[in-house]
Amino acid sequence: MPLSNLRPCKVLIAGGGISGLTLALSLEKHGVDYLLLEAYPDLAPRRGGGILVMPNGARILDQLGCYEDLYQRAGGSGVSRLYLRGPDGQVLATVDHTDKDLTERHGYPNIWVDRHHLLRTLHDHIADKSRILPNKRITTVHHLPDGVEITTADGSTYRGDILVGADGTHSTVRQAIVSRATALGLGKEYSEEEQIPSTYDCIFGLSSYHPGLAQEGEESTLQFILGDHQSYIVGTSGPTNRSWWFLFLNRGAIHHGAEIPKYDAADKARVLRAHASDQLTPTVTLADLMSAGPAETVYTPLREWVYSRWHLGRMGVVGDAAHKMTTVLGQGGNQAIESVAALTNSLVKGLANGGTGRMTGDEIEAMFEEMQVLRAPRARDMMEASGKKQRADAMETPELKHFSMHVFPKIIALGTFRRWKQYLAGAVSLRGLPIPYRKRVVPFDDEVERATEGLGRVEAKL
């Protein structure tokens, strides 16, 4: 139920991706006024490959009422087996029953879904669709003493108390923050674009299910395929006839900022031809997977960075506009969902405190700062862990090759669940919404805090 004692506030959201739609739904659930402006005409485009929704993201989606629908779109199954394969596709190790074990420990399995299925689920659960405006590309931002005014490419203007950039790697709102910081003499604190490093490229792929990637009876798998200065992640789902795959390639040099390459269709075709014979299993190559049915692919460089400043005045950013990481741990989207939850918590707390007037500029700055102080260390930890995992899978040194091929296969089951506990337990959730009951052995840290602080019943059994 929306909270009835909140001060008035209008939030402008730039971007209708995972971060933007999650924020829109979170604000609606709390009764906070907002407008979401998306540059493109389609709020759930059929592009972008797949996403592994992990328990830290799933719990927030469950609070928003989305999880069950998303689980059904995933074919009603979680990842049941994890594979580690060598460069020739041979199995080095497996971990069975990961869906049951992860659900028992943390309440949810890992589930594979198309990115557009996640977007569609979030969009479907937003009750008031009039607050979502497609074809609204932001061109200018004016930071006013008592608000923010934006202009879009069609000449429309919109005004709010706060502007949140959920608009991705090349965020327009981030650029507006840097521009204002420069005008205020704070440019050195905010101008970080040329420092951002990129070592790896990735082709994100979505293909039809290939039976050669899994054993009979396996509904959903997560497969890591080691390589020399490259690696793969392959996810499969028989019930949804999907294979999601990611080819990670070490570019051979670290580029920064404007030096980071941009790729076109010809570049992508060249790379796919060069890797067509890569063995995913002893009997299935990349070419075999792509020929299983229509394939959708995206070729992009990967960036690794957590900005030192996420906000200025009445403007702030979340998701890829605040923190970027390699894809190998599946935490990019899940971390974006966490940052949205943290922002919602801080905003709602500010709106619930003090009088009936609108939040002052100082209160808004404090709200954004609280969100960043909470989230930046965890986002940085995830970025660093993702980088280490990527370098191990790509066997970048003789030591990493020995570890990945000969040591990790012997400890993979214990190591994987320990690592997942480390990644999951510290996750944030929406403090203004109940946590649906999901029996689990390992509580999230904030569930213990809720019980300690007497914030109401913790729905998940501890």
GROMACS .gro file of C-alpha atoms in nm:
model
  462
    1MET     CA    1   0.000   0.000   0.000
    2PRO     CA    2   0.135   0.350  -0.080
    3LEU     CA    3   0.243   0.546   0.226
    4SER     CA    4  -0.001   0.826   0.305
    5ASN     CA    5   0.223   1.052   0.516
    6LEU     CA    6   0.490   1.137   0.262
    7ARG     CA    7   0.580   1.491   0.166
    8PRO     CA    8   0.513   1.585  -0.197
    9CYS     CA    9   0.790   1.508  -0.447
   10LYS     CA   10   0.810   1.453  -0.820
   11VAL     CA   11   1.089   1.237  -0.955
   12LEU     CA   12   1.195   1.253  -1.319
   13ILE     CA   13   1.352   0.924  -1.436
   14ALA     CA   14   1.570   0.922  -1.746
   15GLY     CA   15   1.578   0.578  -1.907
   16GLY     CA   16   1.337   0.287  -1.929
   17GLY     CA   17   1.581  -0.003  -1.890
   18ILE     CA   18   1.606  -0.234  -1.591
   19SER     CA   19   1.706   0.046  -1.350
   20GLY     CA   20   1.445   0.292  -1.475
   21LEU     CA   21   1.148   0.056  -1.474
   22THR     CA   22   1.245  -0.091  -1.136
   23LEU     CA   23   1.263   0.260  -0.992
   24ALA     CA   24   0.929   0.355  -1.148
   25LEU     CA   25   0.756   0.053  -0.998
   26SER     CA   26   0.927   0.106  -0.661
   27LEU     CA   27   0.811   0.468  -0.646
   28GLU     CA   28   0.458   0.371  -0.747
   29LYS     CA   29   0.446   0.109  -0.471
   30HIS     CA   30   0.541   0.379  -0.221
   31GLY     CA   31   0.303   0.643  -0.358
   32VAL     CA   32   0.575   0.878  -0.486
   33ASP     CA   33   0.497   1.088  -0.794
   34TYR     CA   34   0.722   1.036  -1.097
   35LEU     CA   35   0.757   1.054  -1.474
   36LEU     CA   36   0.977   0.813  -1.670
   37LEU     CA   37   1.118   0.941  -1.999
   38GLU     CA   38   1.255   0.682  -2.240
   39ALA     CA   39   1.445   0.786  -2.552
   40TYR     CA   40   1.326   0.494  -2.766
   41PRO     CA   41   0.973   0.402  -2.876
   42ASP     CA   42   0.975   0.051  -2.725
   43LEU     CA   43   1.001   0.001  -2.349
   44ALA     CA   44   1.084  -0.369  -2.382
   45PRO     CA   45   1.282  -0.414  -2.705
   46ARG     CA   46   1.366  -0.766  -2.818
   47ARG     CA   47   1.740  -0.716  -2.797
   48GLY     CA   48   2.016  -0.743  -2.542
   49GLY     CA   49   2.035  -1.120  -2.486
   50GLY     CA   50   1.967  -1.272  -2.147
   51ILE     CA   51   2.010  -1.192  -1.781
   52LEU     CA   52   2.070  -1.423  -1.487
   53VAL     CA   53   1.841  -1.307  -1.207
   54MET     CA   54   2.010  -1.402  -0.881
   55PRO     CA   55   1.859  -1.411  -0.529
   56ASN     CA   56   1.970  -1.058  -0.440
   57GLY     CA   57   1.779  -0.917  -0.738
   58ALA     CA   58   1.497  -1.170  -0.714
   59ARG     CA   59   1.412  -1.071  -0.356
   60ILE     CA   60   1.354  -0.708  -0.456
   61LEU     CA   61   1.151  -0.815  -0.760
   62ASP     CA   62   0.948  -1.036  -0.526
   63GLN     CA   63   0.876  -0.735  -0.303
   64LEU     CA   64   0.750  -0.554  -0.614
   65GLY     CA   65   0.519  -0.843  -0.704
   66CYS     CA   66   0.713  -0.940  -1.017
   67TYR     CA   67   0.900  -1.254  -0.924
   68GLU     CA   68   0.635  -1.520  -0.981
   69ASP     CA   69   0.550  -1.385  -1.327
   70LEU     CA   70   0.918  -1.367  -1.415
   71TYR     CA   71   0.974  -1.722  -1.290
   72GLN     CA   72   0.698  -1.847  -1.517
   73ARG     CA   73   0.854  -1.661  -1.809
   74ALA     CA   74   1.172  -1.850  -1.723
   75GLY     CA   75   0.986  -2.173  -1.783
   76GLY     CA   76   0.916  -2.237  -1.417
   77SER     CA   77   1.267  -2.363  -1.352
   78GLY     CA   78   1.592  -2.241  -1.204
   79VAL     CA   79   1.947  -2.330  -1.299
   80SER     CA   80   1.978  -2.695  -1.197
   81ARG     CA   81   2.335  -2.772  -1.300
   82LEU     CA   82   2.655  -2.572  -1.322
   83TYR     CA   83   2.928  -2.683  -1.563
   84LEU     CA   84   3.296  -2.591  -1.579
   85ARG     CA   85   3.447  -2.679  -1.917
   86GLY     CA   86   3.794  -2.652  -2.061
   87PRO     CA   87   3.888  -2.480  -2.390
   88ASP     CA   88   3.806  -2.802  -2.580
   89GLY     CA   89   3.458  -2.818  -2.426
   90GLN     CA   90   3.540  -3.116  -2.207
   91VAL     CA   91   3.375  -3.115  -1.865
   92LEU     CA   92   3.617  -3.036  -1.584
   93ALA     CA   93   3.355  -3.033  -1.307
   94THR     CA   94   2.983  -3.007  -1.243
   95VAL     CA   95   2.768  -2.891  -0.953
   96ASP     CA   96   2.426  -3.057  -0.943
   97HIS     CA   97   2.096  -2.943  -0.790
   98THR     CA   98   2.204  -2.580  -0.772
   99ASP     CA   99   1.842  -2.470  -0.798
  100LYS     CA  100   1.739  -2.668  -0.491
  101ASP     CA  101   2.051  -2.583  -0.292
  102LEU     CA  102   2.041  -2.212  -0.368
  103THR     CA  103   1.668  -2.194  -0.291
  104GLU     CA  104   1.720  -2.376   0.038
  105ARG     CA  105   2.003  -2.143   0.135
  106HIS     CA  106   1.885  -1.805   0.003
  107GLY     CA  107   1.518  -1.845  -0.090
  108TYR     CA  108   1.550  -1.824  -0.468
  109PRO     CA  109   1.730  -2.008  -0.747
  110ASN     CA  110   1.924  -1.843  -1.026
  111ILE     CA  111   1.692  -1.803  -1.325
  112TRP     CA  112   1.770  -1.724  -1.687
  113VAL     CA  113   1.536  -1.484  -1.867
  114ASP     CA  114   1.549  -1.274  -2.180
  115ARG     CA  115   1.631  -0.917  -2.091
  116HIS     CA  116   1.314  -0.801  -2.263
  117HIS     CA  117   1.110  -1.046  -2.052
  118LEU     CA  118   1.237  -0.876  -1.738
  119LEU     CA  119   1.158  -0.534  -1.885
  120ARG     CA  120   0.812  -0.651  -1.993
  121THR     CA  121   0.738  -0.794  -1.648
  122LEU     CA  122   0.835  -0.471  -1.474
  123HIS     CA  123   0.632  -0.268  -1.725
  124ASP     CA  124   0.326  -0.492  -1.688
  125HIS     CA  125   0.324  -0.443  -1.310
  126ILE     CA  126   0.321  -0.065  -1.327
  127ALA     CA  127  -0.043   0.029  -1.277
  128ASP     CA  128  -0.040   0.384  -1.417
  129LYS     CA  129   0.119   0.358  -1.762
  130SER     CA  130   0.053   0.729  -1.826
  131ARG     CA  131   0.362   0.806  -1.620
  132ILE     CA  132   0.583   0.625  -1.875
  133LEU     CA  133   0.663   0.836  -2.179
  134PRO     CA  134   0.843   0.678  -2.478
  135ASN     CA  135   1.017   0.878  -2.756
  136LYS     CA  136   1.141   1.134  -2.501
  137ARG     CA  137   1.513   1.172  -2.554
  138ILE     CA  138   1.652   1.430  -2.312
  139THR     CA  139   1.851   1.706  -2.482
  140THR     CA  140   1.902   1.968  -2.209
  141VAL     CA  141   1.892   1.974  -1.830
  142HIS     CA  142   1.850   2.289  -1.621
  143HIS     CA  143   1.926   2.267  -1.250
  144LEU     CA  144   1.703   2.524  -1.076
  145PRO     CA  145   1.708   2.641  -0.711
  146ASP     CA  146   1.381   2.463  -0.640
  147GLY     CA  147   1.378   2.189  -0.904
  148VAL     CA  148   1.509   2.039  -1.226
  149GLU     CA  149   1.375   2.115  -1.574
  150ILE     CA  150   1.449   1.898  -1.875
  151THR     CA  151   1.379   1.942  -2.244
  152THR     CA  152   1.335   1.651  -2.482
  153ALA     CA  153   1.411   1.624  -2.854
  154ASP     CA  154   1.048   1.691  -2.948
  155GLY     CA  155   1.055   2.024  -2.764
  156SER     CA  156   0.860   1.911  -2.458
  157THR     CA  157   0.966   2.033  -2.114
  158TYR     CA  158   0.919   1.857  -1.780
  159ARG     CA  159   0.991   1.974  -1.429
  160GLY     CA  160   1.047   1.782  -1.109
  161ASP     CA  161   1.211   1.797  -0.769
  162ILE     CA  162   1.471   1.532  -0.854
  163LEU     CA  163   1.622   1.389  -1.173
  164VAL     CA  164   1.753   1.032  -1.164
  165GLY     CA  165   1.967   0.906  -1.450
  166ALA     CA  166   1.894   0.540  -1.516
  167ASP     CA  167   2.015   0.589  -1.871
  168GLY     CA  168   2.307   0.352  -1.896
  169THR     CA  169   2.676   0.364  -1.976
  170HIS     CA  170   2.658   0.685  -2.183
  171SER     CA  171   2.425   0.862  -1.943
  172THR     CA  172   2.290   1.203  -2.044
  173VAL     CA  173   2.217   1.278  -1.679
  174ARG     CA  174   2.573   1.189  -1.585
  175GLN     CA  175   2.691   1.436  -1.848
  176ALA     CA  176   2.461   1.701  -1.703
  177ILE     CA  177   2.605   1.637  -1.357
  178VAL     CA  178   2.961   1.677  -1.488
  179SER     CA  179   2.865   1.993  -1.675
  180ARG     CA  180   2.714   2.149  -1.363
  181ALA     CA  181   3.010   2.039  -1.153
  182THR     CA  182   3.247   2.205  -1.399
  183ALA     CA  183   3.046   2.528  -1.385
  184LEU     CA  184   3.071   2.518  -1.005
  185GLY     CA  185   3.448   2.462  -1.013
  186LEU     CA  186   3.415   2.096  -0.912
  187GLY     CA  187   3.508   1.945  -1.247
  188LYS     CA  188   3.807   1.747  -1.119
  189GLU     CA  189   3.587   1.561  -0.871
  190TYR     CA  190   3.338   1.453  -1.136
  191SER     CA  191   3.526   1.427  -1.468
  192GLU     CA  192   3.615   1.057  -1.465
  193GLU     CA  193   3.522   0.940  -1.815
  194GLU     CA  194   3.878   0.935  -1.946
  195GLN     CA  195   3.990   0.721  -1.651
  196ILE     CA  196   3.744   0.436  -1.715
  197PRO     CA  197   3.933   0.123  -1.828
  198SER     CA  198   3.819  -0.145  -2.069
  199THR     CA  199   4.010  -0.469  -2.129
  200TYR     CA  200   3.742  -0.706  -2.254
  201ASP     CA  201   3.487  -0.710  -2.533
  202CYS     CA  202   3.171  -0.919  -2.522
  203ILE     CA  203   2.931  -1.062  -2.774
  204PHE     CA  204   2.595  -1.119  -2.605
  205GLY     CA  205   2.399  -1.388  -2.787
  206LEU     CA  206   2.047  -1.528  -2.776
  207SER     CA  207   1.986  -1.845  -2.975
  208SER     CA  208   1.741  -2.131  -2.984
  209TYR     CA  209   1.799  -2.418  -2.743
  210HIS     CA  210   2.063  -2.666  -2.858
  211PRO     CA  211   2.014  -3.013  -2.702
  212GLY     CA  212   2.386  -3.086  -2.731
  213LEU     CA  213   2.459  -2.834  -2.457
  214ALA     CA  214   2.283  -3.024  -2.182
  215GLN     CA  215   2.207  -3.377  -2.072
  216GLU     CA  216   1.865  -3.527  -2.111
  217GLY     CA  217   1.630  -3.408  -1.840
  218GLU     CA  218   1.822  -3.091  -1.755
  219GLU     CA  219   1.585  -2.795  -1.772
  220SER     CA  220   1.829  -2.509  -1.714
  221THR     CA  221   2.210  -2.488  -1.692
  222LEU     CA  222   2.487  -2.236  -1.630
  223GLN     CA  223   2.814  -2.320  -1.806
  224PHE     CA  224   3.155  -2.157  -1.778
  225ILE     CA  225   3.394  -2.240  -2.063
  226LEU     CA  226   3.757  -2.153  -2.005
  227GLY     CA  227   3.985  -2.024  -2.279
  228ASP     CA  228   4.318  -1.863  -2.353
  229HIS     CA  229   4.254  -1.488  -2.321
  230GLN     CA  230   3.886  -1.554  -2.386
  231SER     CA  231   3.599  -1.735  -2.219
  232TYR     CA  232   3.231  -1.816  -2.254
  233ILE     CA  233   2.924  -1.827  -2.038
  234VAL     CA  234   2.640  -2.034  -2.182
  235GLY     CA  235   2.298  -2.064  -2.026
  236THR     CA  236   2.035  -2.307  -2.146
  237SER     CA  237   1.664  -2.354  -2.087
  238GLY     CA  238   1.476  -2.636  -2.253
  239PRO     CA  239   1.132  -2.521  -2.134
  240THR     CA  240   1.173  -2.180  -2.302
  241ASN     CA  241   1.375  -2.308  -2.603
  242ARG     CA  242   1.653  -2.062  -2.522
  243SER     CA  243   2.031  -2.056  -2.515
  244TRP     CA  244   2.195  -1.741  -2.382
  245TRP     CA  245   2.565  -1.704  -2.443
  246PHE     CA  246   2.842  -1.455  -2.381
  247LEU     CA  247   3.179  -1.458  -2.558
  248PHE     CA  248   3.438  -1.257  -2.364
  249LEU     CA  249   3.753  -1.152  -2.550
  250ASN     CA  250   4.066  -0.989  -2.412
  251ARG     CA  251   4.136  -0.705  -2.655
  252GLY     CA  252   4.509  -0.732  -2.592
  253ALA     CA  253   4.536  -0.380  -2.452
  254ILE     CA  254   4.365  -0.170  -2.187
  255HIS     CA  255   4.187   0.131  -2.335
  256HIS     CA  256   4.051   0.427  -2.142
  257GLY     CA  257   3.769   0.672  -2.204
  258ALA     CA  258   3.749   0.790  -2.563
  259GLU     CA  259   4.007   0.529  -2.665
  260ILE     CA  260   3.761   0.247  -2.596
  261PRO     CA  261   3.661   0.104  -2.936
  262LYS     CA  262   3.316   0.126  -3.091
  263TYR     CA  263   3.200  -0.168  -3.299
  264ASP     CA  264   2.967  -0.201  -3.596
  265ALA     CA  265   2.799  -0.496  -3.768
  266ALA     CA  266   3.107  -0.569  -3.979
  267ASP     CA  267   3.325  -0.593  -3.668
  268LYS     CA  268   3.077  -0.831  -3.507
  269ALA     CA  269   3.059  -1.050  -3.817
  270ARG     CA  270   3.438  -1.068  -3.833
  271VAL     CA  271   3.465  -1.183  -3.471
  272LEU     CA  272   3.189  -1.440  -3.509
  273ARG     CA  273   3.361  -1.587  -3.815
  274ALA     CA  274   3.692  -1.603  -3.630
  275HIS     CA  275   3.532  -1.793  -3.339
  276ALA     CA  276   3.286  -2.011  -3.529
  277SER     CA  277   3.486  -2.325  -3.453
  278ASP     CA  278   3.522  -2.260  -3.079
  279GLN     CA  279   3.421  -2.572  -2.887
  280LEU     CA  280   3.144  -2.513  -2.637
  281THR     CA  281   3.118  -2.886  -2.575
  282PRO     CA  282   3.316  -3.165  -2.743
  283THR     CA  283   3.040  -3.190  -3.004
  284VAL     CA  284   2.893  -2.836  -3.024
  285THR     CA  285   3.073  -2.533  -3.167
  286LEU     CA  286   2.966  -2.172  -3.160
  287ALA     CA  287   2.860  -2.208  -3.524
  288ASP     CA  288   2.643  -2.506  -3.430
  289LEU     CA  289   2.473  -2.306  -3.156
  290MET     CA  290   2.405  -2.013  -3.384
  291SER     CA  291   2.263  -2.240  -3.654
  292ALA     CA  292   2.016  -2.398  -3.408
  293GLY     CA  293   1.773  -2.115  -3.485
  294PRO     CA  294   1.756  -1.738  -3.530
  295ALA     CA  295   2.031  -1.573  -3.326
  296GLU     CA  296   2.034  -1.221  -3.185
  297THR     CA  297   2.375  -1.076  -3.102
  298VAL     CA  298   2.524  -0.756  -2.961
  299TYR     CA  299   2.897  -0.672  -2.969
  300THR     CA  300   3.024  -0.423  -2.713
  301PRO     CA  301   3.327  -0.333  -2.501
  302LEU     CA  302   3.300  -0.393  -2.127
  303ARG     CA  303   3.395  -0.122  -1.879
  304GLU     CA  304   3.500  -0.167  -1.515
  305TRP     CA  305   3.438   0.137  -1.298
  306VAL     CA  306   3.256   0.268  -0.993
  307TYR     CA  307   3.224   0.646  -1.006
  308SER     CA  308   3.349   0.842  -0.705
  309ARG     CA  309   3.051   1.079  -0.725
  310TRP     CA  310   2.698   0.962  -0.812
  311HIS     CA  311   2.512   1.287  -0.758
  312LEU     CA  312   2.518   1.665  -0.748
  313GLY     CA  313   2.240   1.890  -0.627
  314ARG     CA  314   1.906   1.753  -0.742
  315MET     CA  315   2.056   1.505  -0.990
  316GLY     CA  316   2.176   1.149  -0.928
  317VAL     CA  317   2.245   0.830  -1.120
  318VAL     CA  318   2.192   0.456  -1.067
  319GLY     CA  319   2.278   0.136  -1.253
  320ASP     CA  320   2.540   0.147  -1.528
  321ALA     CA  321   2.550   0.525  -1.499
  322ALA     CA  322   2.699   0.476  -1.150
  323HIS     CA  323   2.881   0.141  -1.164
  324LYS     CA  324   2.999  -0.081  -1.449
  325MET     CA  325   3.144  -0.432  -1.431
  326THR     CA  326   3.216  -0.736  -1.643
  327THR     CA  327   2.926  -0.972  -1.701
  328VAL     CA  328   3.085  -1.296  -1.584
  329LEU     CA  329   2.926  -1.304  -1.237
  330GLY     CA  330   2.582  -1.200  -1.361
  331GLN     CA  331   2.576  -0.914  -1.111
  332GLY     CA  332   2.544  -0.610  -1.338
  333GLY     CA  333   2.165  -0.610  -1.357
  334ASN     CA  334   2.123  -0.738  -1.003
  335GLN     CA  335   2.345  -0.462  -0.866
  336ALA     CA  336   2.140  -0.208  -1.061
  337ILE     CA  337   1.824  -0.337  -0.893
  338GLU     CA  338   1.994  -0.308  -0.553
  339SER     CA  339   2.096   0.053  -0.619
  340VAL     CA  340   1.738   0.139  -0.710
  341ALA     CA  341   1.617  -0.015  -0.384
  342ALA     CA  342   1.873   0.186  -0.186
  343LEU     CA  343   1.773   0.509  -0.359
  344THR     CA  344   1.405   0.439  -0.294
  345ASN     CA  345   1.475   0.370   0.073
  346SER     CA  346   1.666   0.695   0.120
  347LEU     CA  347   1.410   0.901  -0.069
  348VAL     CA  348   1.110   0.757   0.115
  349LYS     CA  349   1.284   0.810   0.448
  350GLY     CA  350   1.344   1.174   0.358
  351LEU     CA  351   0.985   1.221   0.245
  352ALA     CA  352   0.853   1.065   0.565
  353ASN     CA  353   1.048   1.303   0.788
  354GLY     CA  354   0.957   1.658   0.878
  355GLY     CA  355   0.659   1.870   0.790
  356THR     CA  356   0.456   1.888   0.473
  357GLY     CA  357   0.679   2.095   0.246
  358ARG     CA  358   0.897   1.971  -0.037
  359MET     CA  359   1.250   1.848   0.029
  360THR     CA  360   1.515   2.118   0.028
  361GLY     CA  361   1.826   2.102  -0.186
  362ASP     CA  362   2.033   2.007   0.118
  363GLU     CA  363   1.792   1.726   0.206
  364ILE     CA  364   1.809   1.592  -0.148
  365GLU     CA  365   2.190   1.601  -0.145
  366ALA     CA  366   2.188   1.412   0.186
  367MET     CA  367   1.944   1.158   0.045
  368PHE     CA  368   2.162   1.086  -0.259
  369GLU     CA  369   2.476   1.074  -0.042
  370GLU     CA  370   2.320   0.818   0.191
  371MET     CA  371   2.242   0.597  -0.108
  372GLN     CA  372   2.595   0.623  -0.245
  373VAL     CA  373   2.767   0.563   0.090
  374LEU     CA  374   2.564   0.244   0.129
  375ARG     CA  375   2.598   0.115  -0.224
  376ALA     CA  376   2.937   0.221  -0.359
  377PRO     CA  377   3.151  -0.018  -0.148
  378ARG     CA  378   2.937  -0.318  -0.238
  379ALA     CA  379   2.927  -0.223  -0.607
  380ARG     CA  380   3.306  -0.188  -0.599
  381ASP     CA  381   3.341  -0.530  -0.437
  382MET     CA  382   3.123  -0.683  -0.709
  383MET     CA  383   3.318  -0.507  -0.982
  384GLU     CA  384   3.649  -0.635  -0.845
  385ALA     CA  385   3.516  -0.987  -0.796
  386SER     CA  386   3.380  -0.988  -1.151
  387GLY     CA  387   3.715  -0.874  -1.285
  388LYS     CA  388   3.902  -1.146  -1.095
  389LYS     CA  389   3.662  -1.414  -1.215
  390GLN     CA  390   3.690  -1.294  -1.575
  391ARG     CA  391   4.070  -1.302  -1.564
  392ALA     CA  392   4.066  -1.649  -1.413
  393ASP     CA  393   3.825  -1.784  -1.675
  394ALA     CA  394   4.036  -1.632  -1.954
  395MET     CA  395   4.347  -1.786  -1.791
  396GLU     CA  396   4.545  -1.465  -1.832
  397THR     CA  397   4.858  -1.594  -1.654
  398PRO     CA  398   5.018  -1.939  -1.612
  399GLU     CA  399   4.918  -1.929  -1.245
  400LEU     CA  400   4.555  -1.855  -1.327
  401LYS     CA  401   4.555  -2.127  -1.593
  402HIS     CA  402   4.678  -2.384  -1.342
  403PHE     CA  403   4.421  -2.272  -1.086
  404SER     CA  404   4.127  -2.270  -1.328
  405MET     CA  405   4.212  -2.601  -1.497
  406HIS     CA  406   4.345  -2.807  -1.205
  407VAL     CA  407   4.261  -2.653  -0.865
  408PHE     CA  408   3.917  -2.493  -0.899
  409PRO     CA  409   3.751  -2.806  -1.049
  410LYS     CA  410   3.828  -2.989  -0.722
  411ILE     CA  411   3.669  -2.725  -0.500
  412ILE     CA  412   3.402  -2.584  -0.731
  413ALA     CA  413   3.096  -2.692  -0.531
  414LEU     CA  414   3.216  -2.559  -0.198
  415GLY     CA  415   3.377  -2.253  -0.357
  416THR     CA  416   3.071  -2.159  -0.559
  417PHE     CA  417   2.826  -2.164  -0.269
  418ARG     CA  418   3.067  -1.981  -0.042
  419ARG     CA  419   3.111  -1.716  -0.309
  420TRP     CA  420   2.737  -1.685  -0.365
  421LYS     CA  421   2.683  -1.637   0.008
  422GLN     CA  422   2.947  -1.364   0.006
  423TYR     CA  423   2.780  -1.192  -0.291
  424LEU     CA  424   2.421  -1.228  -0.169
  425ALA     CA  425   2.402  -1.181   0.208
  426GLY     CA  426   2.490  -0.810   0.205
  427ALA     CA  427   2.221  -0.716  -0.047
  428VAL     CA  428   1.980  -0.431   0.019
  429SER     CA  429   1.601  -0.464  -0.009
  430LEU     CA  430   1.306  -0.223  -0.006
  431ARG     CA  431   1.257  -0.128   0.357
  432GLY     CA  432   0.909   0.014   0.299
  433LEU     CA  433   0.768  -0.311   0.158
  434PRO     CA  434   0.729  -0.651   0.326
  435ILE     CA  435   0.964  -0.930   0.231
  436PRO     CA  436   0.750  -1.217   0.100
  437TYR     CA  437   0.783  -1.546   0.280
  438ARG     CA  438   1.052  -1.766   0.127
  439LYS     CA  439   1.197  -2.023   0.359
  440ARG     CA  440   1.577  -2.000   0.369
  441VAL     CA  441   1.859  -2.115   0.591
  442VAL     CA  442   2.086  -1.815   0.530
  443PRO     CA  443   1.918  -1.480   0.603
  444PHE     CA  444   2.016  -1.162   0.427
  445ASP     CA  445   2.195  -0.918   0.656
  446ASP     CA  446   1.918  -0.658   0.638
  447GLU     CA  447   1.659  -0.916   0.744
  448VAL     CA  448   1.852  -0.966   1.066
  449GLU     CA  449   1.872  -0.588   1.105
  450ARG     CA  450   1.496  -0.553   1.054
  451ALA     CA  451   1.428  -0.807   1.326
  452THR     CA  452   1.677  -0.638   1.559
  453GLU     CA  453   1.537  -0.291   1.496
  454GLY     CA  454   1.178  -0.403   1.539
  455LEU     CA  455   1.071  -0.282   1.193
  456GLY     CA  456   0.795  -0.536   1.172
  457ARG     CA  457   0.782  -0.905   1.098
  458VAL     CA  458   1.052  -1.041   0.872
  459GLU     CA  459   0.851  -1.244   0.629
  460ALA     CA  460   1.132  -1.480   0.535
  461LYS     CA  461   1.188  -1.750   0.794
  462LEU     CA  462   1.529  -1.707   0.955
   0.00000   0.00000   0.00000
